[in-house]
Amino acid sequence: MKLLSPLKGWVAPLDEVSDAVFAGRMLGEGVAIDPISDVLVAPCEAEVISIARTGHAVTLRTDEGAALLIHIGLDTVALDGAGFEACVEAGARVKAGDPLIRFDLDRLARCARSLITPVLVTNPDVFRIVTHRLDCEIDAGDVLMEVIAIGGAVQTDVAMGERLDRDVVLGFPHGLHARPAARVAALAKPFAADIAVLAGDVRADAKSPIALMTLGAGSGTVLTLSARGGDAAAALEVLGAFLASDGGEASEPKSKLMAAPPPRPEARDGALSGVCAAPGRAVGPTFLYRRDEVSISSESRGSAYEAAALDAALAQVKSEIASPAASGQGAEIMVAHLALLEDEALLSAARQDIAEGKSAGVAWREVLDARAAALSALPDPRLRERAGDLDDLKRRVLIALGGEARTPEVPAGVILLADDLLPSELLALSGRIKGLCTAAGGPSSHVAIIAASQGLPALAAAGEGVLATADGTLAVLDASGGRLLLDPPADVLALERLEEQRSLAARAAATAAAVEPARLKSGERIEVFANLGGVADTQAALGNGAEGCGLLRSEFLFMDRPDPPSEDEQRAAYQAIADALGGRPLIVRTLDIGGDKPVAYLPLPKEENPALGLRGVRTSLWRPDLLRTQLCAILRVRPFGLCKIMVPMVASLNELIAVREMLEAEKAALGVTDRIELGVMIETPAAAVTARAIAKVADFLSIGTNDLTQYALAMDRGNPLVAAGIDALHPAVLRLIALTCEGAQAEGKPVGVCGALASEPLAAAALVGLGVTALSATPTMIPELKARLRGLTLKDCRHAASTALAAGSAGEARAHLAVFAEGSAAEPPEAVAEAAR
Ligand code: PEP
Ligand code: MG
């Protein structure tokens, strides 16, 4: 079905609409038009469902059932009808091109916040926009978009029970117009109860913004809330309180809206953009972490004295690091710091400078600065981000040498802003802050890893604007969405706070049930494993409900050291993890080094494109001695068979066959006849499209969505300049995942996902729907993932998968999955309501 443009003007993406309700697709999918004509015309043959009393918005339904909303300008409800003239009434039939609303363009340009006019399909789960115009001029009557029906909406089962009613006087100063209607619906959706809002004898589903708008309820209208189902009482309480409030709109006086409009084009709502370093959201006041330079004495008191002072300071820092303040990933990073403090090259350079007459402080600072500068100049962002570790050690040793520095007093519950944070600083703030946003930094720094392991939302590379933010500014940190919203409108803030409360309660309920298996509502079991870097992570992973380890990144054992670990050393490390897992499976990924993850003892030829060079299995086959030693170490872990082997970066079947042959040879040499599973990571598009051939030889497949996305989209996963485009929900990546699942299923082999997409609860339904039977995730995400899976049926998952596959972009897929997730709340609502109280 073709929809014609209802206006002449410029077509812009919804993301450019400076209103979270429209830009966030809370009312539906579509585009926005910046109008230069003054008559809004019908985009197709349709029935007028409602026309706002104030004449600023109209809803239509096409004969096929697509629901449309056209909303002229932003906040134009506040004009109370001034400048608008409705040409039709609710119930009227219109043809394409019929006038719907006439409006005074000049007046609106002067009085409204913006003229930008969203044109939306409000039932995108049933009707999908397949093509639309964008970033171009358009005439009224030109084709604007094409929409197709994609199937029925998902129905959720509602446990019946007594119907509860409650009357409430609508407090919203401008009535139940589009934006508050969207917020009411967003609040209603997490509840399982069937909830209706009645104005007189007109009834609307509280979960449908459009239905709510059609009530035409003005401020002061007596509404009846009516709910039935398990959590009806809690729903009435939450919705009743919100409907009776001012919905955050009282803080936007009409006089302000009538004042001179802000310059156009629109600014982006005071949001700072960055790269997600650890997912999640948080709301709170900001606090800028200001770190002083450590002041040190530059005068040498003699080389013997200074050398002894340095040794004493190093010993002090080592003992501080060795004290068990950190656990899990934090502890591992501190172990790496310990190793750096024992780096002979570093120490002898500092001692040399001391012998040449520098003070211990100056020598240490200069040597560490030089190393950090060298790291910062490397092309690999992961290595560049290690410069922060050297800064951390520089600072700690300088303080131990008597250098003076003030440690900022960080108030509890803040969103911490910083230029860049050091790993030890973040560990010291553990449990005190709600989120972190840095001007610099990156997604693979140790700070990012620590934040993710603590479940702390973190945004990196958000730019200088971070440092210009006044302390105490209220902010919404949407790390997953890559944004920090500063000083958002009161209604956005209120909604975020409610959402924060809801997700804390949901998290508490999910954590309580974390160790239970994850079974879909339709009975299928989905295994949920943890991604581990070493034994230190294991206890936390089990506490979060991990059913084993789906990805041990064994390369951590090989990095930051002068020579490769021996077979015995490796066996001991794998055995320790297997023991800690207490009989649960352990998938050891063979070395994923080389290329962009260099190690000192493996001099690789210089490569123009390291990400496309010797990496993963290619390095292992190039240096078969390393792989052979690793395979032998794994084969010696007991009980036998618990450890499985997984090969990274496979691009062709031959590589797998070569590893299998080597494995069989080592088994024979050790006299092992029992079977050990050998799996393959699907991380290259080549492996995905030939998955069936690979699955014939492999015992299992596991999709590494991080690299699969990087190689499918030709976007460097560590490059902040393209970070915004790297999204594993891109339709191309989803198709590769689907191909992998088809290949595995055809050969009767299991397929899991161990890349970062597996840690996204939003994506779980689509992955399972595509055929994935196991997820291996960041430990802190496991409870939420399991809770999410328990709320789904296989049919839901297949529906989510086909909707995501059919999406035109990753953003569209995310929007569909978010709507879908709201419609199939995972957590038991009683528990949520209980925890929220
Ligand atoms: C992946 O690429 O998705 C993956 C899990 O491997 P890594 O992130 O360690 O490269
Ligand atoms: Mg990878």
CSV table of N, CA and C and ligand atoms in Angstrom, one decimal, residues 382 531 551 553 555 589 592 597 615 681 683 703-708 717 754-756, ligand 1:
chain,number,residue,atom,x,y,z
A,382,ARG,N,42.7,-1.8,21.3
A,382,ARG,CA,42.8,-2.5,22.6
A,382,ARG,C,44.1,-2.3,23.3
A,531,ASN,N,30.9,-16.3,29.7
A,531,ASN,CA,32.2,-16.1,29.0
A,531,ASN,C,33.2,-15.8,30.1
A,551,LEU,N,32.7,-19.9,26.7
A,551,LEU,CA,33.8,-19.3,26.0
A,551,LEU,C,34.9,-19.0,27.0
A,553,ARG,N,38.3,-17.4,27.1
A,553,ARG,CA,39.3,-16.7,26.2
A,553,ARG,C,40.7,-17.0,26.6
A,555,GLU,N,43.5,-16.8,25.5
A,555,GLU,CA,44.6,-15.9,25.1
A,555,GLU,C,45.1,-15.1,26.3
A,589,ARG,N,38.5,-21.9,24.3
A,589,ARG,CA,38.8,-21.5,22.9
A,589,ARG,C,40.3,-21.5,22.7
A,592,ASP,N,43.5,-17.1,20.4
A,592,ASP,CA,43.0,-16.1,19.5
A,592,ASP,C,44.0,-15.0,19.5
A,597,LYS,N,46.2,-8.8,18.1
A,597,LYS,CA,46.4,-9.1,19.5
A,597,LYS,C,47.9,-9.7,19.6
A,615,ARG,N,45.5,-14.4,12.4
A,615,ARG,CA,44.7,-14.3,13.6
A,615,ARG,C,44.1,-15.6,13.9
A,681,MET,N,34.1,-21.6,16.1
A,681,MET,CA,33.4,-20.3,16.2
A,681,MET,C,33.1,-19.8,14.8
A,683,GLU,N,32.7,-16.8,13.0
A,683,GLU,CA,33.0,-15.3,13.2
A,683,GLU,C,33.3,-14.7,11.8
A,703,ILE,N,28.5,-18.9,17.6
A,703,ILE,CA,28.6,-17.7,16.8
A,703,ILE,C,29.3,-16.5,17.6
A,704,GLY,N,30.4,-16.0,17.0
A,704,GLY,CA,31.1,-14.9,17.7
A,704,GLY,C,30.6,-13.6,17.0
A,705,THR,N,29.5,-13.1,17.5
A,705,THR,CA,28.9,-11.9,16.8
A,705,THR,C,29.8,-10.7,16.8
A,706,ASN,N,30.8,-10.6,17.6
A,706,ASN,CA,31.6,-9.4,17.6
A,706,ASN,C,32.4,-9.4,16.3
A,707,ASP,N,33.1,-10.4,16.0
A,707,ASP,CA,33.9,-10.5,14.8
A,707,ASP,C,33.0,-10.7,13.6
A,708,LEU,N,31.9,-11.5,13.7
A,708,LEU,CA,31.0,-11.7,12.6
A,708,LEU,C,30.5,-10.3,12.1
A,717,ARG,N,35.8,-3.2,14.7
A,717,ARG,CA,35.1,-3.2,16.0
A,717,ARG,C,35.7,-2.3,17.0
A,754,CYS,N,28.2,-16.8,21.4
A,754,CYS,CA,29.1,-16.3,22.5
A,754,CYS,C,29.6,-14.9,22.4
A,755,GLY,N,29.2,-14.2,21.3
A,755,GLY,CA,29.6,-12.8,21.1
A,755,GLY,C,28.7,-12.0,22.0
A,756,ALA,N,28.9,-10.7,21.9
A,756,ALA,CA,28.2,-9.7,22.8
A,756,ALA,C,26.7,-9.7,22.6
B,1,PEP,C1,33.4,-12.7,19.0
B,1,PEP,O1,34.1,-12.3,18.1
B,1,PEP,O2,32.2,-12.5,19.0
B,1,PEP,C2,34.0,-13.3,20.2
B,1,PEP,C3,33.3,-13.9,21.1
B,1,PEP,O3,35.4,-13.3,20.2
B,1,PEP,P1,36.3,-12.1,20.7
B,1,PEP,O4,35.3,-11.0,21.1
B,1,PEP,O5,37.1,-12.6,21.8
B,1,PEP,O6,37.1,-11.8,19.5
